[in-house]
């Protein structure tokens, strides 16, 4: 199909498609003449992936390019494609936190202990370790519970979901499995956080609404 | 204490403290002379809350001001303070989504059905409803599962966590309870999402790492 048809099929403007090709998010089409190229179903699929990562995952163009690169690289294990998705999903580190090195080191120790206690095989440089440590240090600074017992409730919920999610990844073909892993990692996160807010509101109604204006 | 001491106690620069006061995130100090004001423990607590919402919750200054306003308003029920925190937590709507009105309406129907089936009392205009519908419509567009059974796994996890979280809110005093609700809503979200990624990596290692490079 022509680029205008690709645009119609995906709802992505032609100018945006050209921008994605320049940024290596999308391969070029097969040249037909010096000014015309042909695009296929793979382009439609890739465009949908890119839009999902940017729109729903909230990834930057650079982070999306990183995930796409890992996907396209031959010989990269599925487990490493997942790593690229995780890295991309990690929000930028806040500009200033006021947390001391000591507070962060203690929280990091809590994270490492939790991971070891659960027997989780996790890369020592996984960005989620640092993100969790930062959240824990902030909770403690504000006198909110971040002891192993409290964290265990969240880890149990995460463990159950992750086991379910990874079990649903298709066996083959590799491209489909990788796509599923990347998309699932990014796209089920808002499902989980939105449902938590809805369940939270319902639980709050059960406990507080009867009290009216206190 | 003086503003310079408030800055030392919290690690927040004096210029930032003055900015927060102009933006109504922090009440003014008690005037001592025409150029000096006195700040107390309440200012230290409030500054920590504001920094946590901005740094960890990722809230904008405007969203933070909304939460602070709900907290300070007399006669506002705890349940409504929670509502303000939820509203603030909802990320901005993506600029462009390519989802059709029909896709969104179907997803919204799924959300409403799920909430009704669980007997959750949730405001019809809760932003999390729309956020969840958008995530579901995107999953379906990409041929990823978003059927009631799949969503049920996430809803179960959210339900368990929310019940636990709301149960740990202190009975009184009201200010402490409100603070706990707002902070907990914002600050345990990164704990949950980071733990999901860590558990995900561990589950992926169990399933895929043995396969090596496929």
PDB file of C-alpha atoms in Angstrom, chain B residues 1 7-8 32 43 47-48 62 78 84 89-90 136-137 142 144 155 160 170 174 179 186 199 210-211:
ATOM      1  CA  UNK B   1      11.772  28.990  62.985  1.00  0.00           C
ATOM      2  CA  UNK B   7      14.801  25.134  54.369  1.00  0.00           C
ATOM      3  CA  UNK B   8      17.533  23.373  56.374  1.00  0.00           C
ATOM      4  CA  UNK B  32       7.129  38.606  63.294  1.00  0.00           C
ATOM      5  CA  UNK B  43       5.094  23.801  57.738  1.00  0.00           C
ATOM      6  CA  UNK B  47       6.447  20.704  52.819  1.00  0.00           C
ATOM      7  CA  UNK B  48       7.215  16.992  53.082  1.00  0.00           C
ATOM      8  CA  UNK B  62      -1.652  22.517  39.979  1.00  0.00           C
ATOM      9  CA  UNK B  78     -12.532  11.762  54.104  1.00  0.00           C
ATOM     10  CA  UNK B  84      -9.248  14.601  45.090  1.00  0.00           C
ATOM     11  CA  UNK B  89      -3.211  10.809  40.299  1.00  0.00           C
ATOM     12  CA  UNK B  90      -4.887  10.322  36.929  1.00  0.00           C
ATOM     13  CA  UNK B 136      -8.857  -1.788  27.595  1.00  0.00           C
ATOM     14  CA  UNK B 137      -9.706  -0.341  24.158  1.00  0.00           C
ATOM     15  CA  UNK B 142      -3.729  -4.774  19.632  1.00  0.00           C
ATOM     16  CA  UNK B 144      -4.382  -8.533  23.654  1.00  0.00           C
ATOM     17  CA  UNK B 155      -9.436  -6.698  39.756  1.00  0.00           C
ATOM     18  CA  UNK B 160      -7.202  -7.331  47.973  1.00  0.00           C
ATOM     19  CA  UNK B 170      -5.970   5.559  61.209  1.00  0.00           C
ATOM     20  CA  UNK B 174      -8.984  13.600  60.864  1.00  0.00           C
ATOM     21  CA  UNK B 179      -2.819  12.683  55.079  1.00  0.00           C
ATOM     22  CA  UNK B 186      -0.039   8.212  45.658  1.00  0.00           C
ATOM     23  CA  UNK B 199       8.190 -10.168  39.801  1.00  0.00           C
ATOM     24  CA  UNK B 210      16.649 -21.629  30.421  1.00  0.00           C
ATOM     25  CA  UNK B 211      16.007 -21.323  26.670  1.00  0.00           C
TER      26      UNK B 211
END
